[in-house]
XYZ file of C-alpha atoms in Angstrom:
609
model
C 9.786 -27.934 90.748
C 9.780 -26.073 87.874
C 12.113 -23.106 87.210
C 11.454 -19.980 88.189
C 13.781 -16.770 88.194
C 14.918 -15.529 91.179
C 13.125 -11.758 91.939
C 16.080 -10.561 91.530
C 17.044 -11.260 88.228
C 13.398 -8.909 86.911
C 13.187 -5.873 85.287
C 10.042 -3.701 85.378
C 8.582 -1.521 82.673
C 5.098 0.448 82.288
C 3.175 3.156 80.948
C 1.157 4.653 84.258
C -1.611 2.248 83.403
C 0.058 -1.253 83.861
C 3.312 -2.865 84.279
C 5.358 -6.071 82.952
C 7.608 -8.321 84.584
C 10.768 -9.303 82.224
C 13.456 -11.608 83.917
C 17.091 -11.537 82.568
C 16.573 -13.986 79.848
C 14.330 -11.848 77.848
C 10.984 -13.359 79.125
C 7.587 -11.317 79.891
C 6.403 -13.815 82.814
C 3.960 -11.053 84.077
C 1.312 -8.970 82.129
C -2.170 -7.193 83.578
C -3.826 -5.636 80.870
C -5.373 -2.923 80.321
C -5.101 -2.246 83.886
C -2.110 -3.744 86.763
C -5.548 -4.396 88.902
C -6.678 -6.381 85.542
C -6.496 -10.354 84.756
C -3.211 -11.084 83.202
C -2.172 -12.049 79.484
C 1.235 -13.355 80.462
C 1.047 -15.329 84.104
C 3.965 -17.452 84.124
C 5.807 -16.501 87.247
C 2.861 -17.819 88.866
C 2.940 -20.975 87.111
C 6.212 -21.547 85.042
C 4.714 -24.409 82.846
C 0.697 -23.205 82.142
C 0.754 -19.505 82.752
C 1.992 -17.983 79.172
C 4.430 -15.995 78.684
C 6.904 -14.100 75.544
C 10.167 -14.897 75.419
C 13.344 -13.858 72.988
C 16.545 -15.463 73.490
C 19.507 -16.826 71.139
C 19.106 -20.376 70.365
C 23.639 -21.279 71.797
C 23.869 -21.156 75.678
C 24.507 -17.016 76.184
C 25.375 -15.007 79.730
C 22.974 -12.296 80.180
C 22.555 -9.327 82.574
C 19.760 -6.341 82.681
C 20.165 -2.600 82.832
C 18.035 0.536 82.285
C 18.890 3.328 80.107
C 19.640 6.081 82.289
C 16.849 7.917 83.460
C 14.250 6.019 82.262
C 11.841 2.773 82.605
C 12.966 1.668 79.366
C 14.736 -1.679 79.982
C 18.056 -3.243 78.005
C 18.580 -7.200 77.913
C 21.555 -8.254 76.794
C 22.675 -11.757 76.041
C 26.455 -12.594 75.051
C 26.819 -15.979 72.939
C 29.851 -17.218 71.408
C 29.136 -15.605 68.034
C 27.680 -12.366 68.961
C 26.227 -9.992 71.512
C 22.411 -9.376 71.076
C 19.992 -6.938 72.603
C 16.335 -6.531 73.519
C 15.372 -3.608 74.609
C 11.328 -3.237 76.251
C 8.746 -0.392 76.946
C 5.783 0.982 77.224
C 4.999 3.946 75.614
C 3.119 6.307 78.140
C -0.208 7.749 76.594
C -0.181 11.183 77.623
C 1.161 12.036 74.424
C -1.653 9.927 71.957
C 0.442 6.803 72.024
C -1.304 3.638 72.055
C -1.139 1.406 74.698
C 1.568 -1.312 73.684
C 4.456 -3.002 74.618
C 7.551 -2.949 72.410
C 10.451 -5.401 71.761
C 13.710 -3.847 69.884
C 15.909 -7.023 69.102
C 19.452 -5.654 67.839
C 22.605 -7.338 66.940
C 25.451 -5.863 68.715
C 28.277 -7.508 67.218
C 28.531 -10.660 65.543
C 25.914 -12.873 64.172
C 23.457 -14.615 66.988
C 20.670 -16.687 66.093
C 17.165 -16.433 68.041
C 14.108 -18.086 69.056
C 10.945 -16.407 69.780
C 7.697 -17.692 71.987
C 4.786 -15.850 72.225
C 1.968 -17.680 74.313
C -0.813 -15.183 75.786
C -3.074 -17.136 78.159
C -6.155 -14.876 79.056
C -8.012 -14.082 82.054
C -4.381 -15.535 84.764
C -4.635 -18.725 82.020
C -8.199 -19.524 82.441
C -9.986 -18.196 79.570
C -9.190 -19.413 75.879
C -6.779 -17.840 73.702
C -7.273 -17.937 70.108
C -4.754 -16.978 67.782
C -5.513 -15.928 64.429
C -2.630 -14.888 61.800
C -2.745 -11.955 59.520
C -0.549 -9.546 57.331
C 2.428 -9.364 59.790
C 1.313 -11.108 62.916
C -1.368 -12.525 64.695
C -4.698 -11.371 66.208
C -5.426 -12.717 69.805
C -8.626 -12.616 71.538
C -10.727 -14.627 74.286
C -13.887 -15.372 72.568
C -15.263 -16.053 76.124
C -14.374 -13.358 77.528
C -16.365 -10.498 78.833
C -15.238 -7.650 77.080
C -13.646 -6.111 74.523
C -10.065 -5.603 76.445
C -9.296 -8.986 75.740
C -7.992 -8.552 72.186
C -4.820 -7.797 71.108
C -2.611 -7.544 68.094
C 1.498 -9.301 67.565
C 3.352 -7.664 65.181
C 5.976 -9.820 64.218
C 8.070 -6.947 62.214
C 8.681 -9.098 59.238
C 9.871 -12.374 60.923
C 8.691 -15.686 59.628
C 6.697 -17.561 62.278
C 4.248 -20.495 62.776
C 1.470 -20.721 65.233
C 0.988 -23.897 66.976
C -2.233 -23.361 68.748
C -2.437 -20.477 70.624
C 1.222 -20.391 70.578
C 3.428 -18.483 68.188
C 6.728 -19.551 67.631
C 9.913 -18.264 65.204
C 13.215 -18.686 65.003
C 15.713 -15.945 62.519
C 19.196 -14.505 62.817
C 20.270 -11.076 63.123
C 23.919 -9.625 62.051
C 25.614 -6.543 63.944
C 23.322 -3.251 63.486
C 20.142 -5.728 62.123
C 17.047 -5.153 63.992
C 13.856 -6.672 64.860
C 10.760 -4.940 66.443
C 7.721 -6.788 67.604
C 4.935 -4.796 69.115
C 2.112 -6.242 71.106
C -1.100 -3.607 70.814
C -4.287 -3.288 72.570
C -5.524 -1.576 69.505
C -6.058 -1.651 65.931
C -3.381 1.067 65.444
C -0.447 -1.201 66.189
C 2.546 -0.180 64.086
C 5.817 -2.155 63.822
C 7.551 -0.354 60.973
C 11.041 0.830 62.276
C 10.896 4.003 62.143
C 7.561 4.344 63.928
C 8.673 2.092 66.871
C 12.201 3.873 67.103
C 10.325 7.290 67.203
C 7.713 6.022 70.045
C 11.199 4.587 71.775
C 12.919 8.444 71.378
C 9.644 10.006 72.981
C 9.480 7.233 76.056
C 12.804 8.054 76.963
C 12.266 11.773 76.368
C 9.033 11.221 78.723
C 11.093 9.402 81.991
C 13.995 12.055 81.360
C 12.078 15.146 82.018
C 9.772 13.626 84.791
C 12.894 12.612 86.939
C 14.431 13.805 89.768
C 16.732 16.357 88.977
C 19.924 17.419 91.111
C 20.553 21.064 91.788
C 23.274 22.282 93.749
C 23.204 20.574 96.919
C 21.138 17.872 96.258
C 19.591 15.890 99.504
C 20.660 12.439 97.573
C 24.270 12.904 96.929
C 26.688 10.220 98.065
C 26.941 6.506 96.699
C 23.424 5.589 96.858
C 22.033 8.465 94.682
C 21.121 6.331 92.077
C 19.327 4.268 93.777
C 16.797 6.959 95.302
C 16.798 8.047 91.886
C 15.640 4.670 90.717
C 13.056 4.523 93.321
C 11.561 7.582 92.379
C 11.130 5.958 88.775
C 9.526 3.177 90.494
C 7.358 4.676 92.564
C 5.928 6.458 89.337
C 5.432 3.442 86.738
C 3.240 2.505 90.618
C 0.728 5.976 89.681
C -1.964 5.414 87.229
C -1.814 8.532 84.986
C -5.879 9.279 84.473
C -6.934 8.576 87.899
C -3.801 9.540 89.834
C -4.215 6.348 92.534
C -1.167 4.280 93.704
C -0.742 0.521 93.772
C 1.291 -1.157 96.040
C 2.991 -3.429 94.084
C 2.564 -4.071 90.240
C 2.388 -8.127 91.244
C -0.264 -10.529 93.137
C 0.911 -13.746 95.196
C 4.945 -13.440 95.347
C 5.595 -15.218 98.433
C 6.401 -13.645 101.740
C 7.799 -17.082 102.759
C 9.082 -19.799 99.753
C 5.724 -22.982 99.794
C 3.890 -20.883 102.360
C 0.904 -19.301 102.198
C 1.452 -15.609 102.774
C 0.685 -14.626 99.275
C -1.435 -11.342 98.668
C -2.263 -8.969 95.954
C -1.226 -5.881 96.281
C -2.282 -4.338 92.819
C -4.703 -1.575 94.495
C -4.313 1.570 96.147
C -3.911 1.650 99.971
C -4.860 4.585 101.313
C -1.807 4.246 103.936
C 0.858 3.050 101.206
C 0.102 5.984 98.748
C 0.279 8.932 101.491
C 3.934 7.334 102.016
C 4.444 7.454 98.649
C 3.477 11.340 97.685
C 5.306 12.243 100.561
C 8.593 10.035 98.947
C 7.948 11.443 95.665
C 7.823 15.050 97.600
C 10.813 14.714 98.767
C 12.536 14.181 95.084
C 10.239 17.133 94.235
C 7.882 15.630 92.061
C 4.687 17.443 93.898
C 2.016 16.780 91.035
C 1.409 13.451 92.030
C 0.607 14.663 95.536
C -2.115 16.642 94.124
C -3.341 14.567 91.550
C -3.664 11.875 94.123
C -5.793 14.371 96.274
C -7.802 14.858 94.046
C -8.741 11.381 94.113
C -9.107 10.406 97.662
C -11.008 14.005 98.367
C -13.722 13.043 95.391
C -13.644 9.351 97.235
C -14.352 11.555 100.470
C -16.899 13.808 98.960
C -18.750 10.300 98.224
C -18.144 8.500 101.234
C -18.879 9.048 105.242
C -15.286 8.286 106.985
C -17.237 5.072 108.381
C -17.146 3.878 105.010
C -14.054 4.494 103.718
C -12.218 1.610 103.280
C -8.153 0.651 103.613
C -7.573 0.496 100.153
C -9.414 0.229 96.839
C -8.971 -0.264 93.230
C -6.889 2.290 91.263
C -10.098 3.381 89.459
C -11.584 3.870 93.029
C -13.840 0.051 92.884
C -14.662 -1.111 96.168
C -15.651 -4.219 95.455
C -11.991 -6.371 95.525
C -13.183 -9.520 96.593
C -10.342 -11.861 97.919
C -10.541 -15.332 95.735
C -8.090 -18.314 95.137
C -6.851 -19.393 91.539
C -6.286 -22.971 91.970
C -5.696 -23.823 89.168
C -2.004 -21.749 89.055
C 0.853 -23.601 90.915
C 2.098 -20.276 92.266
C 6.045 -18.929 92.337
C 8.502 -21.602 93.618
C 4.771 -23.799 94.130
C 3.884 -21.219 96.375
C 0.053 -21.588 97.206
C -2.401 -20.441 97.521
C -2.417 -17.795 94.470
C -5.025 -14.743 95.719
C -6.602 -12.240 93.497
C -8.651 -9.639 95.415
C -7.752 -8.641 98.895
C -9.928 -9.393 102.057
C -8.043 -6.737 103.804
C -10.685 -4.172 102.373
C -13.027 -5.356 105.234
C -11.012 -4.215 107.593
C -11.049 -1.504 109.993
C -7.801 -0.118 109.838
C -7.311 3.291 112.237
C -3.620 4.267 111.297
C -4.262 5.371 107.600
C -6.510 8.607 108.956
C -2.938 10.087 110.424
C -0.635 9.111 107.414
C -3.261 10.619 105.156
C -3.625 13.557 107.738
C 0.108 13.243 107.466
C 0.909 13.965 103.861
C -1.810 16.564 103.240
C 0.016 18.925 105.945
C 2.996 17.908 104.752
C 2.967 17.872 100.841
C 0.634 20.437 100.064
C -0.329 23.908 101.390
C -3.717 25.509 101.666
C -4.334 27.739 98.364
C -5.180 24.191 96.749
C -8.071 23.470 98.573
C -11.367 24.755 98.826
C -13.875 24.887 101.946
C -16.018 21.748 100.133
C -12.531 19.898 100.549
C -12.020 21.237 104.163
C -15.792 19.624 104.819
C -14.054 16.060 104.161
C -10.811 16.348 105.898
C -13.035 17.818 108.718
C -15.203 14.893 108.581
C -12.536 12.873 108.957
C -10.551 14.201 112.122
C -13.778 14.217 113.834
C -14.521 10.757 112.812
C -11.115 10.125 114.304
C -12.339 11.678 117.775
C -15.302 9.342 117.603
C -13.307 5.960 116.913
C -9.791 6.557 118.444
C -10.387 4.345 121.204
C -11.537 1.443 119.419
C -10.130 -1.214 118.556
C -8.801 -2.046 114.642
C -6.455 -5.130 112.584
C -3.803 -2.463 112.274
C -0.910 -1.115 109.608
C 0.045 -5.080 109.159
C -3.580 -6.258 108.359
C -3.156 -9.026 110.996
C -5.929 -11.114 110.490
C -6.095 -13.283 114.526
C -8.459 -10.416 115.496
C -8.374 -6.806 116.301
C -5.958 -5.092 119.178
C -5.226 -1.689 120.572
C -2.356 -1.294 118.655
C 0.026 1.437 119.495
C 0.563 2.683 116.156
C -2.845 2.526 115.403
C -3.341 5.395 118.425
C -0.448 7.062 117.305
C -1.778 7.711 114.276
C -4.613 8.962 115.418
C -3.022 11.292 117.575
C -1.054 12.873 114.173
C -4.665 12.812 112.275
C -5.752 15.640 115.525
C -2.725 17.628 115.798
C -2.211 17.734 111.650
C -5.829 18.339 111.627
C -5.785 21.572 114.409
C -2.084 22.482 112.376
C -4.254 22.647 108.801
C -6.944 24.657 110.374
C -4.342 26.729 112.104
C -2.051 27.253 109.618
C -4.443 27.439 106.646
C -7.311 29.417 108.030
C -9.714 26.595 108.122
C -12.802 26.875 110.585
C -12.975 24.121 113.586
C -13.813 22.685 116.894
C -10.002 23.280 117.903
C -10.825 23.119 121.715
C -12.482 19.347 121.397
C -9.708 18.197 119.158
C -6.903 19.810 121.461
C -8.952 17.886 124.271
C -8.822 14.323 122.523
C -5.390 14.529 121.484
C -4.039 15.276 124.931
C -6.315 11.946 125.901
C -4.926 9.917 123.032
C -1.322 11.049 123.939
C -1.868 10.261 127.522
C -3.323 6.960 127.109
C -0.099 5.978 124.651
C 2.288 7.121 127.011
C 0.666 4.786 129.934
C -0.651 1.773 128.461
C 1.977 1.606 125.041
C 4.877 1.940 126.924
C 6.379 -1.035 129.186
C 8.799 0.200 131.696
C 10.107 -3.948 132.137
C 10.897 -3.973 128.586
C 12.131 -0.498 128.047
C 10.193 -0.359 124.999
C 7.126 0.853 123.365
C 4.837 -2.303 122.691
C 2.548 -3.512 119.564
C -0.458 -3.547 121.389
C -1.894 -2.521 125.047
C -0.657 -5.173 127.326
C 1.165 -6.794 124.731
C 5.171 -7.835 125.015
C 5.872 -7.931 121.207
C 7.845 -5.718 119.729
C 6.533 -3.719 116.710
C 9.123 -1.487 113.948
C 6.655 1.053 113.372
C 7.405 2.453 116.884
C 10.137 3.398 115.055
C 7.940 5.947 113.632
C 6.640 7.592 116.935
C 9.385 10.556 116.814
C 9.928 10.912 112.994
C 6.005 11.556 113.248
C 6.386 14.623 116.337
C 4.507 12.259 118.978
C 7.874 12.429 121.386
C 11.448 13.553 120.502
C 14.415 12.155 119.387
C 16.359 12.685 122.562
C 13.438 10.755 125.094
C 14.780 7.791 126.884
C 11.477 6.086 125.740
C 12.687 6.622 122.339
C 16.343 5.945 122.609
C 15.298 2.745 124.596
C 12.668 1.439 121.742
C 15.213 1.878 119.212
C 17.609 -0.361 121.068
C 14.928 -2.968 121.744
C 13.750 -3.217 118.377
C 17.448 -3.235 117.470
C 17.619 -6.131 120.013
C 14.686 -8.761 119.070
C 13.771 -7.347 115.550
C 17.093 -6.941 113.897
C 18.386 -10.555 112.064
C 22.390 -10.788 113.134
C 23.246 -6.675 113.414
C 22.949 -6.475 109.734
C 20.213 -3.888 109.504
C 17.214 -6.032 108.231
C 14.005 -5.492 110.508
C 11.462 -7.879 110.898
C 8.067 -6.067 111.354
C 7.278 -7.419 115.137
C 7.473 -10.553 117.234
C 4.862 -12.855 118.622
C 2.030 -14.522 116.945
C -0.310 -12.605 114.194
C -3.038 -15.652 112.693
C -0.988 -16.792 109.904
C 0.746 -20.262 109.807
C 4.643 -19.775 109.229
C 6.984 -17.348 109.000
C 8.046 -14.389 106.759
C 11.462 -12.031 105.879
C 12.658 -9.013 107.196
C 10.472 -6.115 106.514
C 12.241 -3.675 103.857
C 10.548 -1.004 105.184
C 11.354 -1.282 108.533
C 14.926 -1.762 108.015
C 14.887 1.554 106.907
C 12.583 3.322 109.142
C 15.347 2.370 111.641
C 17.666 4.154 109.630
C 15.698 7.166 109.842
C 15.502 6.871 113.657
C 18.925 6.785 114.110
C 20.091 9.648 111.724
C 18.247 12.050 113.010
C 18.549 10.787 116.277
C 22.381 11.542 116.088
C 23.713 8.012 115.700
C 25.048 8.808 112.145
C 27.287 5.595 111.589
C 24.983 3.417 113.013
C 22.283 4.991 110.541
C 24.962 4.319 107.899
C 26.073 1.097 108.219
C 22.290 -0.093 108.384
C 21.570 1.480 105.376
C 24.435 0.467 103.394
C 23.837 -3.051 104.410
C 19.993 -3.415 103.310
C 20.702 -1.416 100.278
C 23.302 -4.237 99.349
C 20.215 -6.535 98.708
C 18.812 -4.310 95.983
C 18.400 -6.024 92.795
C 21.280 -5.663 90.031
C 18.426 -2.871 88.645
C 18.284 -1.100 92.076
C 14.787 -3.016 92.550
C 13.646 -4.121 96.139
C 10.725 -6.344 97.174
C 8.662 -6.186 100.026
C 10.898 -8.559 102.059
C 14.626 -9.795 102.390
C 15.165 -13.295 103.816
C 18.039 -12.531 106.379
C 19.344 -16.111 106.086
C 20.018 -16.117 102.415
C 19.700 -12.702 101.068
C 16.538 -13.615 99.546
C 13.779 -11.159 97.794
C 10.626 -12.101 99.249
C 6.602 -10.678 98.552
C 5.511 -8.889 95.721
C 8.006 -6.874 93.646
C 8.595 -4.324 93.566
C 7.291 -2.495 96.456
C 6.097 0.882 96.571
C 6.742 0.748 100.628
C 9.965 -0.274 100.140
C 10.964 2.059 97.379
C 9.659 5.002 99.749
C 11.432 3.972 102.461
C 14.894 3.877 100.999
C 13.951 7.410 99.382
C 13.325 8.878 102.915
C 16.182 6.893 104.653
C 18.596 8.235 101.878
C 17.387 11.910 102.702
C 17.417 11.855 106.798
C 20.752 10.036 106.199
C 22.377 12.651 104.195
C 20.849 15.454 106.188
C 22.326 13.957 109.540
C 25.452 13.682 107.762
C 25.647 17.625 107.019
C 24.501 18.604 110.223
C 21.245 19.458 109.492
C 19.445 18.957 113.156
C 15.835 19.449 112.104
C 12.974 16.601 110.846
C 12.561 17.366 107.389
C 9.345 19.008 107.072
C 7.669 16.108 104.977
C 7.929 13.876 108.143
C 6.753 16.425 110.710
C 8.143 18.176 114.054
């Protein structure tokens, strides 16, 4: 097998349109472009030897570690040789400001002398389509002359470095002495610049940019303690996850990183789930960044305006495409020879019940009723009665199991929060509607849960009517109002899950039990690890909330990154990374935490009562 860098050992950077992947030895192994939901110019975590990629590293054997500058997206490599210390530091300047859309290399000496070798290899279109490399003053033009548009062209800027190109490779090697610099710029436009003073400006305004957007602390702050910076951190994640024109949410910047190492659990996740991005505005909420909430209104309500609720679908592409076909590339070996390597998600096709509550969910919760007009009322009124008509149906679920759809208990849940947030908006906000028929169908929907979701044998809610798996998200049932904290039906799921779900008492939550399609097996859901934190805190069980979260937060990456999964044998990051889910649930779990910790007895009001 070839090598490939544990998850780990990446770094993420971005500009709100698309992000990179750079591992610890100063290698871009992942690059969408223009868009994340875009084909890729550098592919090579999903096939280490034909995928492309850019790497800088000293030519001697070198130690190496990964940090980002505080506050920021902007990410440091640093490599230690016997001669010198060398760094490279990456970003993407956001365009808000008029900036172009670029990624930037900084290569400084430290101390010492250290020598370097550079490889630039873009292979268009996830290292299908042809790359041709063409030199001019000062670097190289790219382009796919087969490809169908005009995004595929790009300019190197090689910042005055000799270099050769060796097909539609570029190679150099050069030297750098303490306080000598290098910049090399890769644009998606003709107004590339590489000079130094140009680059180190369009550095001092992408750090400016991160600095003032993140979460800031005032007296008090819900994130104190030990793990601050790491909720911090999330919050920067879950941003470079927002596209800045369109306001949509993807789940993860990657497509195909393997829920289990050689298996075949490998999705894309590059697209906005309508589920995944109510979590998220109600995450980024809670660190008080409430733009996003609206901006990402905005979107799904012009989506709504468009669309009956019987056509919406579970997620779409972050410029609001529909069409996101599921295909294989088969040509790409995939991480660790992980196949099959998916672009497109079949999921799309799916009914999918739950995300009418959690958008229900995060409207009530994140946003209050001056910002929207009766037009906008029309949708989210279309949509709670669409919930009355289809409640009892039933759907694949929040885990887009594909062996056929279930009456899922959290799928009913779900619906029950999309009536009673519904009747709380038109309450609360002055909204006209049919409050008796809606009262009416969530007493029904409540009723039903209560007899057929609950088994008395097990002591547990269950994943699906007359089902004896387990499921985490009942984990969710009080933080979301349906029963409180204090029910023995709660108290008793928390201890089953804790039973059967949890991997050797150390916090990490698989998602549910029992068989769901798919050949093999898969990690411990990040998510749900902490989910079960948040049931505990503010269900009074303060250390055991504690020690749960200070155990899954030990498998962050060195950068405070977590993937979708944690393989509770080895420690493992599993599934595409980072995750947005993941990210929000550490952000939540960090604030019901602290809260329980100062005595503060009520649900935050961005979860519900």
């Amino acid at each position: 097998m070839t090598r490939y860098s544990p998850l780990e050992r990446y770094g993420l950077i971005g500009n709100l349109e698309t992000c990179a992947l750079v591992n610890d030895e100063g290698e871009i192994e992942w690059l969408p472009l223009p868009h994340v939901e875009s084909s890729s110019v550098f592919t090579s975590v999903l096939d280490a030897e034909n995928g492309g990629c850019w790497r800088i590293h000293p030519t001697d054997s070198y130690d190496s570690e990964q940090s980002y500058l505080d506050g920021t997206n902007v990410l440091r490599t640093t490599f230690e040789t016997d001669s010198g210390r060398v760094r490279i530091t990456d970003f993407m300047p956001v365009r808000d400001d008029g900036m172009e859309r670029a990624v930037y290399r900084k290569v400084r000496a430290v101390e010492g002398s250290v020598e370097l070798e550079l490889t630039f290899a873009p292979r268009f279109d996830y290292a299908r389509g042809e790359s041709i490399v063409e030199s001019t003053d000062g670097g190289v033009r790219v382009s796919d002359g087969e490809y169908p548009t005009d995004d595929a062209e790009f300019v190197f800027l090689a910042g005055g470095v000799g270099f050769e190109v060796d097909g539609a490779t570029v190679r150099a090697t050069w030297s750098l002495s303490a306080d000598e610099s290098t910049w090399f710029v890769l644009s998606h436009e003709e107004t590339g610049e590489s000079d130094p003073d140009v680059c180190a400006q369009r550095l001092d305004r992408t750090v400016d940019f991160w600095r003032d957007w993140m979460h800031s602390c005032p007296d008090g702050c819900s994130f104190d303690g030990v793990h601050h910076d790491l909720a911090v951190r999330s919050g920067l994640v879950l941003k470079l996850l927002t596209h800045r024109e369109t306001g949509a949410i993807c789940a993860a910047p990657t497509t195909s990183l393997p829920e289990n190492v050689g298996g075949v659990r490998n999705w894309d996740y590059r697209y906005n789930w309508i589920r995944d991005a109510a979590f998220t505005i109600q995450a980024l909420a809670n660190l008080g960044h409430t733009a996003e909430a609206e901006s990402y209104f905005d979107w799904f309500l012009n989506l709504s305006h468009a669309e009956h609720p019987t056509q919406l679908q579970p997620l779409y592409g972050l410029h609001g495409a529909p069409d996101l076909q599921e295909r294989t590339l088969d040509h790409l070996s995939g991480y660790r020879d992980s196949s099959p390597v998916r672009v497109g998600n079949a999921a799309k096709d799916q009914r999918q019940l739950d995300i009418f509550g959690e958008l229900l969910l995060a409207i009530f919760e994140t946003t209050d009723g001056d910002e929207f007009n009766p037009h906008d009322w029309d949708a989210i009124r279309g949509i709670v009665e669409h919930v009355c008509d289809v409640w009892d149906e039933p759907d694949a679920g929040i885990w887009e199991v594909r062996g056929g759809p279930r009456h899922f208990v959290h799928s009913k849940v779900m619906c029950w929060v999309a009536l009673d947030r519904g009747l709380r908006i038109a309450d609360e906000w002055g909204f006209d509607a049919p409050t008796g028929k809606w009262e009416q169908t969530r007493d029904m929907i409540r009723g039903e849960i209560l007899e057929r979701g609950y088994d008395d044998d097990i002591g547990s809610f269950v994943q699906s009517y007359g089902s004896k798996s387990l499921d985490a998200t009942a984990l969710l049932i009080p933080i979301v109002g349906f029963l409180p904290f204090e029910d023995d039906r709660v108290q008793n799921t928390i201890d089953a899950i804790r039973d059967r779900l949890e991997a050797d008492d150390d916090g990490l939550v698989r998602r549910y039990d029992g068989a769901d399609g798919l050949p093999g097996e898969e990690g411990a859901f990040v998510i749900c690890s902490f989910w079960l934190v948040s049931a505990l805190a503010l269900s009074g069980r303060v250390e055991e909330a504690r020690d749960v979260f200070e155990s899954v937060c030990d498998h962050a990456s060195p950068l405070g990154l977590l993937a979708e999964e944690i393989d509770p044998e080895t420690g493992e990051l599993l599934g595409n990374y980072p995750q947005a889910f993941s990210h929000v649930g550490l952000v939540n779990a960090a604030l019901y935490l602290g809260m329980a910790e100062r005595g503060e007895e009520s649900v935050p009001e961005a979860i519900g009562k």
